[in-house]
């Protein structure tokens, strides 16, 4: 279908290219935790896109539940020693680039969900997305002159592992979830990212604050699921 081909190309541009390139630029100046915290606006952006794209109504109860999960993650962020340092060294372009990355990613998920409703597999959408995104990324590397790989074996192994986890396992789980829940509900999982970053960080011990934040996430996810059911 030629009309669907346009949407496949859109997902390739927005998710396979813009989202990754913009995030890679932001990570040069912002810590991984700060990036994961800013991804907390994903559900809010998803609600706004859903409102304009699908004319879905927004209920105050949904926003209250999102605030519960957001509060828990912000507690973790404030108590993480590098978190406030990033804000203190605020620079406009990295954060604006991150906003572009998040918006592009969420918008592509809405489009991908619509393609799934037409009978396409998410794996198929993902494949075309990375063909387009990979080709454009290669052109960007050539244009920037950043094509040197110091350790080809390590690079190939790391990329292979990342591909397996992100593009095969994670996308299969996304496909399963999107058949049963809305994009906003799935985006709610972004609230867990800062908590995981802190849990796996050797520089920050697990405290009662982190446990409280995880509990807030679980409560928020449960309540939001109840609102959608």
mmCIF file of C-alpha atoms in Angstrom:
data_model
loop_
_atom_site.group_PDB
_atom_site.id
_atom_site.type_symbol
_atom_site.label_atom_id
_atom_site.label_comp_id
_atom_site.label_asym_id
_atom_site.label_seq_id
_atom_site.Cartn_x
_atom_site.Cartn_y
_atom_site.Cartn_z
ATOM 1 C CA UNK A 1 0.000 0.000 0.000
ATOM 2 C CA UNK A 2 1.600 3.276 -1.132
ATOM 3 C CA UNK A 3 -0.095 5.296 1.604
ATOM 4 C CA UNK A 4 1.254 2.945 4.255
ATOM 5 C CA UNK A 5 4.729 3.187 2.715
ATOM 6 C CA UNK A 6 4.765 6.872 3.651
ATOM 7 C CA UNK A 7 4.083 5.977 7.287
ATOM 8 C CA UNK A 8 6.785 3.296 7.218
ATOM 9 C CA UNK A 9 9.198 5.938 5.969
ATOM 10 C CA UNK A 10 8.014 8.339 8.675
ATOM 11 C CA UNK A 11 8.775 5.772 11.382
ATOM 12 C CA UNK A 12 12.196 5.201 9.819
ATOM 13 C CA UNK A 13 12.985 8.917 9.842
ATOM 14 C CA UNK A 14 11.499 9.759 13.254
ATOM 15 C CA UNK A 15 12.443 6.671 15.251
ATOM 16 C CA UNK A 16 15.274 5.031 13.331
ATOM 17 C CA UNK A 17 17.166 8.265 12.719
ATOM 18 C CA UNK A 18 16.052 11.509 14.410
ATOM 19 C CA UNK A 19 15.369 9.933 17.807
ATOM 20 C CA UNK A 20 18.755 8.207 18.035
ATOM 21 C CA UNK A 21 20.864 11.000 16.574
ATOM 22 C CA UNK A 22 19.256 13.662 18.764
ATOM 23 C CA UNK A 23 19.662 11.508 21.878
ATOM 24 C CA UNK A 24 23.300 10.726 21.036
ATOM 25 C CA UNK A 25 24.001 14.458 20.825
ATOM 26 C CA UNK A 26 22.295 15.078 24.183
ATOM 27 C CA UNK A 27 24.286 12.299 25.881
ATOM 28 C CA UNK A 28 27.499 14.141 25.113
ATOM 29 C CA UNK A 29 26.480 16.805 27.630
ATOM 30 C CA UNK A 30 23.912 15.162 29.927
ATOM 31 C CA UNK A 31 24.220 12.118 32.199
ATOM 32 C CA UNK A 32 22.324 8.907 31.455
ATOM 33 C CA UNK A 33 20.117 9.372 34.525
ATOM 34 C CA UNK A 34 19.116 12.885 33.489
ATOM 35 C CA UNK A 35 18.221 11.620 30.024
ATOM 36 C CA UNK A 36 16.097 8.840 31.525
ATOM 37 C CA UNK A 37 14.364 11.368 33.802
ATOM 38 C CA UNK A 38 13.482 13.617 30.869
ATOM 39 C CA UNK A 39 11.964 10.594 29.157
ATOM 40 C CA UNK A 40 9.325 10.775 31.901
ATOM 41 C CA UNK A 41 7.496 13.289 29.743
ATOM 42 C CA UNK A 42 6.884 10.483 27.214
ATOM 43 C CA UNK A 43 3.407 9.621 28.577
ATOM 44 C CA UNK A 44 2.432 13.304 28.597
ATOM 45 C CA UNK A 45 3.590 13.760 24.996
ATOM 46 C CA UNK A 46 1.768 10.544 24.117
ATOM 47 C CA UNK A 47 -1.463 11.875 25.620
ATOM 48 C CA UNK A 48 -1.115 15.104 23.609
ATOM 49 C CA UNK A 49 -0.384 13.239 20.370
ATOM 50 C CA UNK A 50 -3.292 10.896 21.055
ATOM 51 C CA UNK A 51 -5.552 13.906 21.613
ATOM 52 C CA UNK A 52 -4.635 15.576 18.296
ATOM 53 C CA UNK A 53 -4.148 12.415 16.221
ATOM 54 C CA UNK A 54 -6.966 10.207 17.505
ATOM 55 C CA UNK A 55 -9.157 12.808 19.241
ATOM 56 C CA UNK A 56 -8.794 10.934 22.528
ATOM 57 C CA UNK A 57 -10.101 12.773 25.572
ATOM 58 C CA UNK A 58 -7.779 13.590 28.470
ATOM 59 C CA UNK A 59 -9.100 12.967 32.004
ATOM 60 C CA UNK A 60 -7.809 14.717 35.102
ATOM 61 C CA UNK A 61 -7.531 11.310 36.808
ATOM 62 C CA UNK A 62 -4.994 10.218 34.177
ATOM 63 C CA UNK A 63 -2.847 13.269 34.862
ATOM 64 C CA UNK A 64 -3.026 12.677 38.627
ATOM 65 C CA UNK A 65 -1.832 9.087 38.204
ATOM 66 C CA UNK A 66 1.011 10.229 35.930
ATOM 67 C CA UNK A 67 1.986 12.723 38.635
ATOM 68 C CA UNK A 68 2.262 9.876 41.180
ATOM 69 C CA UNK A 69 4.792 8.034 39.068
ATOM 70 C CA UNK A 70 6.598 11.254 38.154
ATOM 71 C CA UNK A 71 6.958 12.253 41.816
ATOM 72 C CA UNK A 72 8.699 9.014 42.697
ATOM 73 C CA UNK A 73 11.222 9.358 39.883
ATOM 74 C CA UNK A 74 11.960 13.012 40.664
ATOM 75 C CA UNK A 75 12.771 11.991 44.244
ATOM 76 C CA UNK A 76 15.371 9.582 42.879
ATOM 77 C CA UNK A 77 16.731 12.264 40.549
ATOM 78 C CA UNK A 78 17.156 14.869 43.286
ATOM 79 C CA UNK A 79 18.963 12.389 45.523
ATOM 80 C CA UNK A 80 21.307 11.247 42.762
ATOM 81 C CA UNK A 81 24.530 13.209 43.077
ATOM 82 C CA UNK A 82 24.953 13.893 39.341
ATOM 83 C CA UNK A 83 21.326 14.839 38.755
ATOM 84 C CA UNK A 84 21.270 18.375 40.111
ATOM 85 C CA UNK A 85 24.743 18.969 38.706
ATOM 86 C CA UNK A 86 23.335 18.473 35.205
ATOM 87 C CA UNK A 87 20.594 21.021 35.880
ATOM 88 C CA UNK A 88 23.137 23.420 37.346
ATOM 89 C CA UNK A 89 25.143 23.185 34.118
ATOM 90 C CA UNK A 90 22.041 23.685 31.993
ATOM 91 C CA UNK A 91 22.610 24.274 28.298
ATOM 92 C CA UNK A 92 19.693 24.830 25.931
ATOM 93 C CA UNK A 93 20.653 22.795 22.864
ATOM 94 C CA UNK A 94 21.291 19.386 24.537
ATOM 95 C CA UNK A 95 17.911 19.536 26.301
ATOM 96 C CA UNK A 96 16.144 20.775 23.187
ATOM 97 C CA UNK A 97 17.762 17.939 21.242
ATOM 98 C CA UNK A 98 16.529 15.516 23.896
ATOM 99 C CA UNK A 99 12.995 16.914 23.588
ATOM 100 C CA UNK A 100 13.141 16.344 19.810
ATOM 101 C CA UNK A 101 14.347 12.786 20.414
ATOM 102 C CA UNK A 102 11.525 11.992 22.841
ATOM 103 C CA UNK A 103 8.810 13.558 20.682
ATOM 104 C CA UNK A 104 10.028 11.746 17.567
ATOM 105 C CA UNK A 105 10.127 8.439 19.410
ATOM 106 C CA UNK A 106 6.624 8.763 20.878
ATOM 107 C CA UNK A 107 5.114 9.964 17.584
ATOM 108 C CA UNK A 108 6.621 6.983 15.765
ATOM 109 C CA UNK A 109 5.073 4.588 18.292
ATOM 110 C CA UNK A 110 1.622 6.035 17.604
ATOM 111 C CA UNK A 111 2.147 5.578 13.872
ATOM 112 C CA UNK A 112 3.553 2.068 14.383
ATOM 113 C CA UNK A 113 0.470 1.157 16.441
ATOM 114 C CA UNK A 114 -1.796 2.327 13.612
ATOM 115 C CA UNK A 115 0.192 0.173 11.162
ATOM 116 C CA UNK A 116 -0.214 -2.809 13.506
ATOM 117 C CA UNK A 117 -3.977 -2.260 13.477
ATOM 118 C CA UNK A 118 -3.826 -2.567 9.668
ATOM 119 C CA UNK A 119 -2.266 -6.006 10.011
ATOM 120 C CA UNK A 120 1.463 -5.266 9.858
ATOM 121 C CA UNK A 121 3.785 -6.912 12.366
ATOM 122 C CA UNK A 122 5.769 -4.588 14.623
ATOM 123 C CA UNK A 123 8.912 -6.539 13.680
ATOM 124 C CA UNK A 124 8.265 -5.598 10.035
ATOM 125 C CA UNK A 125 7.826 -1.936 10.964
ATOM 126 C CA UNK A 126 11.012 -2.144 13.014
ATOM 127 C CA UNK A 127 12.964 -3.703 10.137
ATOM 128 C CA UNK A 128 12.054 -0.954 7.672
ATOM 129 C CA UNK A 129 12.653 1.651 10.368
ATOM 130 C CA UNK A 130 16.234 0.553 10.876
ATOM 131 C CA UNK A 131 16.911 0.170 7.166
ATOM 132 C CA UNK A 132 15.980 3.825 6.656
ATOM 133 C CA UNK A 133 17.521 5.005 9.927
ATOM 134 C CA UNK A 134 20.693 2.971 9.459
ATOM 135 C CA UNK A 135 21.247 4.289 5.946
ATOM 136 C CA UNK A 136 20.763 7.902 7.039
ATOM 137 C CA UNK A 137 23.006 7.345 10.076
ATOM 138 C CA UNK A 138 25.722 5.958 7.803
ATOM 139 C CA UNK A 139 25.484 9.043 5.593
ATOM 140 C CA UNK A 140 25.699 11.229 8.709
ATOM 141 C CA UNK A 141 28.843 9.412 9.887
ATOM 142 C CA UNK A 142 30.478 9.828 6.482
ATOM 143 C CA UNK A 143 29.498 13.494 6.362
ATOM 144 C CA UNK A 144 30.867 14.146 9.861
ATOM 145 C CA UNK A 145 34.034 12.144 9.235
ATOM 146 C CA UNK A 146 33.375 10.030 12.344
ATOM 147 C CA UNK A 147 33.911 6.585 10.812
ATOM 148 C CA UNK A 148 36.895 5.323 12.830
ATOM 149 C CA UNK A 149 36.387 2.190 14.962
ATOM 150 C CA UNK A 150 39.288 1.641 17.354
ATOM 151 C CA UNK A 151 38.270 -1.898 18.377
ATOM 152 C CA UNK A 152 36.214 -3.574 15.609
ATOM 153 C CA UNK A 153 35.712 -6.827 17.533
ATOM 154 C CA UNK A 154 34.402 -5.086 20.652
ATOM 155 C CA UNK A 155 32.250 -2.793 18.515
ATOM 156 C CA UNK A 156 30.707 -5.706 16.585
ATOM 157 C CA UNK A 157 30.033 -7.677 19.753
ATOM 158 C CA UNK A 158 28.457 -4.733 21.558
ATOM 159 C CA UNK A 159 26.265 -3.795 18.604
ATOM 160 C CA UNK A 160 25.154 -7.414 18.175
ATOM 161 C CA UNK A 161 24.196 -7.670 21.845
ATOM 162 C CA UNK A 162 22.383 -4.325 21.734
ATOM 163 C CA UNK A 163 20.519 -5.397 18.590
ATOM 164 C CA UNK A 164 19.418 -8.648 20.203
ATOM 165 C CA UNK A 165 18.159 -6.962 23.373
ATOM 166 C CA UNK A 166 16.640 -3.767 21.925
ATOM 167 C CA UNK A 167 15.454 -4.793 18.465
ATOM 168 C CA UNK A 168 14.467 -8.425 18.964
ATOM 169 C CA UNK A 169 13.551 -9.057 22.604
ATOM 170 C CA UNK A 170 12.289 -5.566 23.525
ATOM 171 C CA UNK A 171 10.350 -5.056 20.285
ATOM 172 C CA UNK A 172 8.699 -8.455 20.634
ATOM 173 C CA UNK A 173 7.537 -7.452 24.127
ATOM 174 C CA UNK A 174 6.399 -4.047 22.831
ATOM 175 C CA UNK A 175 4.410 -5.781 20.109
ATOM 176 C CA UNK A 176 2.689 -7.972 22.700
ATOM 177 C CA UNK A 177 1.881 -5.018 24.983
ATOM 178 C CA UNK A 178 0.623 -2.709 22.214
ATOM 179 C CA UNK A 179 -1.948 -5.305 21.219
ATOM 180 C CA UNK A 180 -3.518 -4.970 24.671
ATOM 181 C CA UNK A 181 -2.659 -1.469 25.932
ATOM 182 C CA UNK A 182 -2.432 2.065 24.567
ATOM 183 C CA UNK A 183 0.840 3.738 23.613
ATOM 184 C CA UNK A 184 0.538 5.997 26.678
ATOM 185 C CA UNK A 185 0.212 2.972 28.963
ATOM 186 C CA UNK A 186 3.316 1.398 27.429
ATOM 187 C CA UNK A 187 5.172 4.721 27.640
ATOM 188 C CA UNK A 188 4.457 4.658 31.369
ATOM 189 C CA UNK A 189 7.318 2.147 31.557
ATOM 190 C CA UNK A 190 9.710 5.088 31.061
ATOM 191 C CA UNK A 191 9.005 5.971 34.701
ATOM 192 C CA UNK A 192 10.981 2.890 35.672
ATOM 193 C CA UNK A 193 14.136 3.906 33.773
ATOM 194 C CA UNK A 194 15.645 6.355 36.332
ATOM 195 C CA UNK A 195 15.020 3.869 39.136
ATOM 196 C CA UNK A 196 16.822 1.116 37.215
ATOM 197 C CA UNK A 197 19.746 3.458 36.462
ATOM 198 C CA UNK A 198 20.166 4.157 40.167
ATOM 199 C CA UNK A 199 19.784 0.490 41.110
ATOM 200 C CA UNK A 200 22.568 -0.610 38.741
ATOM 201 C CA UNK A 201 24.872 2.294 39.566
ATOM 202 C CA UNK A 202 27.807 1.309 41.776
ATOM 203 C CA UNK A 203 28.156 4.926 42.934
ATOM 204 C CA UNK A 204 24.706 5.117 44.498
ATOM 205 C CA UNK A 205 23.577 2.531 47.088
ATOM 206 C CA UNK A 206 19.975 1.362 47.179
ATOM 207 C CA UNK A 207 18.135 3.329 49.864
ATOM 208 C CA UNK A 208 14.626 3.529 51.264
ATOM 209 C CA UNK A 209 14.094 6.526 48.954
ATOM 210 C CA UNK A 210 14.749 4.361 45.909
ATOM 211 C CA UNK A 211 12.427 1.661 47.226
ATOM 212 C CA UNK A 212 9.732 4.312 47.837
ATOM 213 C CA UNK A 213 10.145 5.598 44.283
ATOM 214 C CA UNK A 214 9.772 2.075 42.901
ATOM 215 C CA UNK A 215 6.615 1.624 44.988
ATOM 216 C CA UNK A 216 5.218 4.922 43.615
ATOM 217 C CA UNK A 217 5.875 3.685 40.078
ATOM 218 C CA UNK A 218 4.078 0.386 40.717
ATOM 219 C CA UNK A 219 1.074 2.147 42.281
ATOM 220 C CA UNK A 220 0.901 4.659 39.424
ATOM 221 C CA UNK A 221 1.125 1.922 36.791
ATOM 222 C CA UNK A 222 -1.586 -0.111 38.516
ATOM 223 C CA UNK A 223 -3.958 2.852 38.795
ATOM 224 C CA UNK A 224 -3.381 3.956 35.197
ATOM 225 C CA UNK A 225 -4.100 0.417 34.034
ATOM 226 C CA UNK A 226 -7.361 0.500 35.979
ATOM 227 C CA UNK A 227 -8.329 3.771 34.303
ATOM 228 C CA UNK A 228 -7.752 2.319 30.837
ATOM 229 C CA UNK A 229 -9.552 -0.965 31.509
#
